[in-house]
Amino acid sequence: MGSQPKLSIFLTKDEIEAAVKRLAAEIRREYQDKYPLLICVLKGSFMFMADLIRHLDFPLEVEFIRLSSYGRGRESSGKIKAVQGLRSKVRGREVLVVEDIVDTGLTTGFLLDHLRQKKPTSLSLCALTDKPSRRQFPVTIDYLGFTVPDKFLVGYGLDWGEKFRNLPDICLLEVEE
Ligand code: PRP
């Protein structure tokens, strides 16, 4: 028999929506006249990005890239793959990376270094959640939704073996062995 995951709500969809609106207001203040390039890191950030830009009522561009570090399990493999899907010109742009979670920081750190080499005018990071207790690589988060404990979270884009991304709330997942 396989293990059965148990879910409990950690952040409700209303709490997430309030955080998204707050972040959008902060981002609008900084970027409304700058025609920024927002880079969504797939897959986990797709829902956050879609909700965030609905509250950004000024000209911007969006880009979607892949950069996976987790395998199918719950722990980061620490293996960083190449950046895939970046077609927009980054040089001279005001770039804002949009992440669902910063955990060890290895993925985001790698991506920010990669983008920095392309000489954007500015490079900032917006993350819905941050798990600082897990950090192995220092990452500065410019726009943060929630600081979260070292628990496994799913929903609102976050997965467990590709499941639960569709949950509207962010839930705590416990696996009973
Ligand atoms: C998650 C998340 C971040 C990264 C954070 O993506 O979206 O990109 O892990 O982990 P780190 O700080 O330990 O590097 P994941 O690799 O699980 O891919 P996914 O978004 O497609 O689920």
JSON list of C-alpha atoms in Angstrom, two decimals, residues 54-177:
[
{"chain": "A", "resi": 54, "resn": "ARG", "atom": "CA", "xyz": [-4.60, 40.98, -13.16]},
{"chain": "A", "resi": 55, "resn": "HIS", "atom": "CA", "xyz": [-3.91, 43.65, -10.54]},
{"chain": "A", "resi": 56, "resn": "LEU", "atom": "CA", "xyz": [-1.18, 45.38, -12.55]},
{"chain": "A", "resi": 57, "resn": "ASP", "atom": "CA", "xyz": [-3.00, 47.92, -14.70]},
{"chain": "A", "resi": 58, "resn": "PHE", "atom": "CA", "xyz": [-0.04, 49.29, -16.64]},
{"chain": "A", "resi": 59, "resn": "PRO", "atom": "CA", "xyz": [2.01, 48.15, -19.67]},
{"chain": "A", "resi": 60, "resn": "LEU", "atom": "CA", "xyz": [4.25, 45.14, -19.03]},
{"chain": "A", "resi": 61, "resn": "GLU", "atom": "CA", "xyz": [5.50, 41.98, -20.70]},
{"chain": "A", "resi": 62, "resn": "VAL", "atom": "CA", "xyz": [5.30, 38.43, -19.40]},
{"chain": "A", "resi": 63, "resn": "GLU", "atom": "CA", "xyz": [7.65, 35.54, -20.07]},
{"chain": "A", "resi": 64, "resn": "PHE", "atom": "CA", "xyz": [7.40, 31.91, -18.94]},
{"chain": "A", "resi": 65, "resn": "ILE", "atom": "CA", "xyz": [10.46, 29.80, -18.29]},
{"chain": "A", "resi": 66, "resn": "ARG", "atom": "CA", "xyz": [11.23, 26.32, -16.95]},
{"chain": "A", "resi": 67, "resn": "LEU", "atom": "CA", "xyz": [13.92, 25.64, -14.40]},
{"chain": "A", "resi": 68, "resn": "SER", "atom": "CA", "xyz": [13.37, 22.59, -12.28]},
{"chain": "A", "resi": 69, "resn": "SER", "atom": "CA", "xyz": [15.31, 21.49, -9.22]},
{"chain": "A", "resi": 70, "resn": "TYR", "atom": "CA", "xyz": [12.87, 19.09, -7.54]},
{"chain": "A", "resi": 71, "resn": "GLY", "atom": "CA", "xyz": [12.29, 15.56, -8.74]},
{"chain": "A", "resi": 72, "resn": "ARG", "atom": "CA", "xyz": [8.98, 13.85, -8.12]},
{"chain": "A", "resi": 73, "resn": "GLY", "atom": "CA", "xyz": [9.47, 13.65, -4.35]},
{"chain": "A", "resi": 74, "resn": "ARG", "atom": "CA", "xyz": [9.38, 16.25, -1.62]},
{"chain": "A", "resi": 75, "resn": "GLU", "atom": "CA", "xyz": [13.04, 17.16, -1.26]},
{"chain": "A", "resi": 76, "resn": "SER", "atom": "CA", "xyz": [15.09, 19.35, -3.54]},
{"chain": "A", "resi": 77, "resn": "SER", "atom": "CA", "xyz": [17.52, 17.29, -5.58]},
{"chain": "A", "resi": 78, "resn": "GLY", "atom": "CA", "xyz": [19.77, 20.34, -5.71]},
{"chain": "A", "resi": 79, "resn": "LYS", "atom": "CA", "xyz": [20.27, 19.73, -9.40]},
{"chain": "A", "resi": 80, "resn": "ILE", "atom": "CA", "xyz": [19.75, 22.85, -11.47]},
{"chain": "A", "resi": 81, "resn": "LYS", "atom": "CA", "xyz": [18.81, 22.39, -15.07]},
{"chain": "A", "resi": 82, "resn": "ALA", "atom": "CA", "xyz": [19.30, 24.92, -17.84]},
{"chain": "A", "resi": 83, "resn": "VAL", "atom": "CA", "xyz": [16.91, 27.85, -18.25]},
{"chain": "A", "resi": 84, "resn": "GLN", "atom": "CA", "xyz": [14.39, 26.94, -20.93]},
{"chain": "A", "resi": 85, "resn": "GLY", "atom": "CA", "xyz": [12.01, 29.17, -22.85]},
{"chain": "A", "resi": 86, "resn": "LEU", "atom": "CA", "xyz": [13.56, 32.59, -22.29]},
{"chain": "A", "resi": 87, "resn": "ARG", "atom": "CA", "xyz": [12.88, 34.33, -25.61]},
{"chain": "A", "resi": 88, "resn": "SER", "atom": "CA", "xyz": [12.56, 37.94, -24.49]},
{"chain": "A", "resi": 89, "resn": "LYS", "atom": "CA", "xyz": [15.51, 40.30, -24.62]},
{"chain": "A", "resi": 90, "resn": "VAL", "atom": "CA", "xyz": [16.70, 40.93, -21.06]},
{"chain": "A", "resi": 91, "resn": "ARG", "atom": "CA", "xyz": [19.47, 43.44, -21.75]},
{"chain": "A", "resi": 92, "resn": "GLY", "atom": "CA", "xyz": [18.36, 46.94, -20.78]},
{"chain": "A", "resi": 93, "resn": "ARG", "atom": "CA", "xyz": [15.03, 45.75, -19.36]},
{"chain": "A", "resi": 94, "resn": "GLU", "atom": "CA", "xyz": [13.53, 46.19, -15.91]},
{"chain": "A", "resi": 95, "resn": "VAL", "atom": "CA", "xyz": [13.16, 42.53, -14.96]},
{"chain": "A", "resi": 96, "resn": "LEU", "atom": "CA", "xyz": [11.01, 41.10, -12.17]},
{"chain": "A", "resi": 97, "resn": "VAL", "atom": "CA", "xyz": [11.23, 37.36, -11.49]},
{"chain": "A", "resi": 98, "resn": "VAL", "atom": "CA", "xyz": [8.02, 35.85, -10.08]},
{"chain": "A", "resi": 99, "resn": "GLU", "atom": "CA", "xyz": [8.40, 32.73, -7.91]},
{"chain": "A", "resi": 100, "resn": "ASP", "atom": "CA", "xyz": [5.94, 30.69, -5.88]},
{"chain": "A", "resi": 101, "resn": "ILE", "atom": "CA", "xyz": [8.51, 29.65, -3.27]},
{"chain": "A", "resi": 102, "resn": "VAL", "atom": "CA", "xyz": [12.14, 30.21, -2.34]},
{"chain": "A", "resi": 103, "resn": "ASP", "atom": "CA", "xyz": [13.36, 27.18, -0.42]},
{"chain": "A", "resi": 104, "resn": "THR", "atom": "CA", "xyz": [17.07, 26.34, -0.54]},
{"chain": "A", "resi": 105, "resn": "GLY", "atom": "CA", "xyz": [17.54, 29.31, -2.87]},
{"chain": "A", "resi": 106, "resn": "LEU", "atom": "CA", "xyz": [19.51, 27.18, -5.33]},
{"chain": "A", "resi": 107, "resn": "THR", "atom": "CA", "xyz": [16.99, 27.51, -8.16]},
{"chain": "A", "resi": 108, "resn": "THR", "atom": "CA", "xyz": [16.32, 31.20, -7.80]},
{"chain": "A", "resi": 109, "resn": "GLY", "atom": "CA", "xyz": [19.97, 31.99, -7.11]},
{"chain": "A", "resi": 110, "resn": "PHE", "atom": "CA", "xyz": [20.99, 30.20, -10.27]},
{"chain": "A", "resi": 111, "resn": "LEU", "atom": "CA", "xyz": [18.31, 31.97, -12.30]},
{"chain": "A", "resi": 112, "resn": "LEU", "atom": "CA", "xyz": [19.17, 35.44, -10.95]},
{"chain": "A", "resi": 113, "resn": "ASP", "atom": "CA", "xyz": [22.86, 34.88, -11.75]},
{"chain": "A", "resi": 114, "resn": "HIS", "atom": "CA", "xyz": [21.91, 33.72, -15.25]},
{"chain": "A", "resi": 115, "resn": "LEU", "atom": "CA", "xyz": [19.74, 36.79, -15.84]},
{"chain": "A", "resi": 116, "resn": "ARG", "atom": "CA", "xyz": [22.26, 39.21, -14.32]},
{"chain": "A", "resi": 117, "resn": "GLN", "atom": "CA", "xyz": [24.81, 38.13, -16.93]},
{"chain": "A", "resi": 118, "resn": "LYS", "atom": "CA", "xyz": [22.39, 39.36, -19.59]},
{"chain": "A", "resi": 119, "resn": "LYS", "atom": "CA", "xyz": [22.70, 42.91, -18.22]},
{"chain": "A", "resi": 120, "resn": "PRO", "atom": "CA", "xyz": [19.16, 43.96, -17.35]},
{"chain": "A", "resi": 121, "resn": "THR", "atom": "CA", "xyz": [18.72, 47.58, -16.16]},
{"chain": "A", "resi": 122, "resn": "SER", "atom": "CA", "xyz": [17.32, 46.17, -12.92]},
{"chain": "A", "resi": 123, "resn": "LEU", "atom": "CA", "xyz": [16.64, 42.70, -11.58]},
{"chain": "A", "resi": 124, "resn": "SER", "atom": "CA", "xyz": [14.26, 42.03, -8.69]},
{"chain": "A", "resi": 125, "resn": "LEU", "atom": "CA", "xyz": [12.45, 39.09, -7.19]},
{"chain": "A", "resi": 126, "resn": "CYS", "atom": "CA", "xyz": [8.85, 38.67, -6.12]},
{"chain": "A", "resi": 127, "resn": "ALA", "atom": "CA", "xyz": [8.09, 35.47, -4.20]},
{"chain": "A", "resi": 128, "resn": "LEU", "atom": "CA", "xyz": [4.74, 34.43, -2.79]},
{"chain": "A", "resi": 129, "resn": "THR", "atom": "CA", "xyz": [6.37, 32.33, -0.06]},
{"chain": "A", "resi": 130, "resn": "ASP", "atom": "CA", "xyz": [9.78, 32.10, 1.55]},
{"chain": "A", "resi": 131, "resn": "LYS", "atom": "CA", "xyz": [11.15, 29.24, 3.63]},
{"chain": "A", "resi": 132, "resn": "PRO", "atom": "CA", "xyz": [14.27, 30.90, 5.10]},
{"chain": "A", "resi": 133, "resn": "SER", "atom": "CA", "xyz": [15.07, 28.00, 7.44]},
{"chain": "A", "resi": 134, "resn": "ARG", "atom": "CA", "xyz": [16.01, 25.90, 4.40]},
{"chain": "A", "resi": 135, "resn": "ARG", "atom": "CA", "xyz": [18.32, 28.42, 2.72]},
{"chain": "A", "resi": 136, "resn": "GLN", "atom": "CA", "xyz": [21.64, 27.14, 1.31]},
{"chain": "A", "resi": 137, "resn": "PHE", "atom": "CA", "xyz": [22.23, 30.01, -1.11]},
{"chain": "A", "resi": 138, "resn": "PRO", "atom": "CA", "xyz": [21.52, 33.64, -0.13]},
{"chain": "A", "resi": 139, "resn": "VAL", "atom": "CA", "xyz": [18.66, 35.22, -2.10]},
{"chain": "A", "resi": 140, "resn": "THR", "atom": "CA", "xyz": [17.20, 38.70, -1.61]},
{"chain": "A", "resi": 141, "resn": "ILE", "atom": "CA", "xyz": [13.42, 38.80, -2.00]},
{"chain": "A", "resi": 142, "resn": "ASP", "atom": "CA", "xyz": [12.25, 42.29, -2.92]},
{"chain": "A", "resi": 143, "resn": "TYR", "atom": "CA", "xyz": [8.50, 41.59, -2.78]},
{"chain": "A", "resi": 144, "resn": "LEU", "atom": "CA", "xyz": [7.40, 38.83, -0.39]},
{"chain": "A", "resi": 145, "resn": "GLY", "atom": "CA", "xyz": [3.96, 37.42, 0.35]},
{"chain": "A", "resi": 146, "resn": "PHE", "atom": "CA", "xyz": [4.51, 35.08, 3.30]},
{"chain": "A", "resi": 147, "resn": "THR", "atom": "CA", "xyz": [7.35, 33.67, 5.36]},
{"chain": "A", "resi": 148, "resn": "VAL", "atom": "CA", "xyz": [6.52, 29.99, 5.91]},
{"chain": "A", "resi": 149, "resn": "PRO", "atom": "CA", "xyz": [7.91, 27.28, 8.23]},
{"chain": "A", "resi": 150, "resn": "ASP", "atom": "CA", "xyz": [9.80, 24.20, 7.10]},
{"chain": "A", "resi": 151, "resn": "LYS", "atom": "CA", "xyz": [6.66, 22.20, 6.28]},
{"chain": "A", "resi": 152, "resn": "PHE", "atom": "CA", "xyz": [5.65, 20.70, 2.97]},
{"chain": "A", "resi": 153, "resn": "LEU", "atom": "CA", "xyz": [3.12, 22.97, 1.24]},
{"chain": "A", "resi": 154, "resn": "VAL", "atom": "CA", "xyz": [0.92, 22.25, -1.78]},
{"chain": "A", "resi": 155, "resn": "GLY", "atom": "CA", "xyz": [-1.77, 24.07, -3.71]},
{"chain": "A", "resi": 156, "resn": "TYR", "atom": "CA", "xyz": [-2.03, 27.37, -5.57]},
{"chain": "A", "resi": 157, "resn": "GLY", "atom": "CA", "xyz": [0.59, 26.07, -8.02]},
{"chain": "A", "resi": 158, "resn": "LEU", "atom": "CA", "xyz": [2.71, 24.11, -5.54]},
{"chain": "A", "resi": 159, "resn": "ASP", "atom": "CA", "xyz": [2.81, 20.37, -6.12]},
{"chain": "A", "resi": 160, "resn": "TRP", "atom": "CA", "xyz": [3.55, 17.03, -4.56]},
{"chain": "A", "resi": 161, "resn": "GLY", "atom": "CA", "xyz": [4.64, 14.72, -7.37]},
{"chain": "A", "resi": 162, "resn": "GLU", "atom": "CA", "xyz": [2.69, 16.97, -9.79]},
{"chain": "A", "resi": 163, "resn": "LYS", "atom": "CA", "xyz": [-0.52, 16.68, -7.74]},
{"chain": "A", "resi": 164, "resn": "PHE", "atom": "CA", "xyz": [-2.45, 19.40, -5.87]},
{"chain": "A", "resi": 165, "resn": "ARG", "atom": "CA", "xyz": [-1.34, 22.39, -8.00]},
{"chain": "A", "resi": 166, "resn": "ASN", "atom": "CA", "xyz": [-5.04, 23.11, -8.63]},
{"chain": "A", "resi": 167, "resn": "LEU", "atom": "CA", "xyz": [-6.02, 23.66, -4.98]},
{"chain": "A", "resi": 168, "resn": "PRO", "atom": "CA", "xyz": [-7.17, 27.29, -4.44]},
{"chain": "A", "resi": 169, "resn": "ASP", "atom": "CA", "xyz": [-5.71, 27.38, -0.90]},
{"chain": "A", "resi": 170, "resn": "ILE", "atom": "CA", "xyz": [-2.14, 26.60, 0.15]},
{"chain": "A", "resi": 171, "resn": "CYS", "atom": "CA", "xyz": [-2.27, 23.43, 2.26]},
{"chain": "A", "resi": 172, "resn": "LEU", "atom": "CA", "xyz": [0.03, 21.61, 4.59]},
{"chain": "A", "resi": 173, "resn": "LEU", "atom": "CA", "xyz": [0.75, 18.09, 3.38]},
{"chain": "A", "resi": 174, "resn": "GLU", "atom": "CA", "xyz": [1.59, 15.30, 5.76]},
{"chain": "A", "resi": 175, "resn": "VAL", "atom": "CA", "xyz": [2.30, 11.81, 4.54]},
{"chain": "A", "resi": 176, "resn": "GLU", "atom": "CA", "xyz": [1.32, 9.01, 6.89]},
{"chain": "A", "resi": 177, "resn": "GLU", "atom": "CA", "xyz": [3.70, 6.16, 6.38]}
]
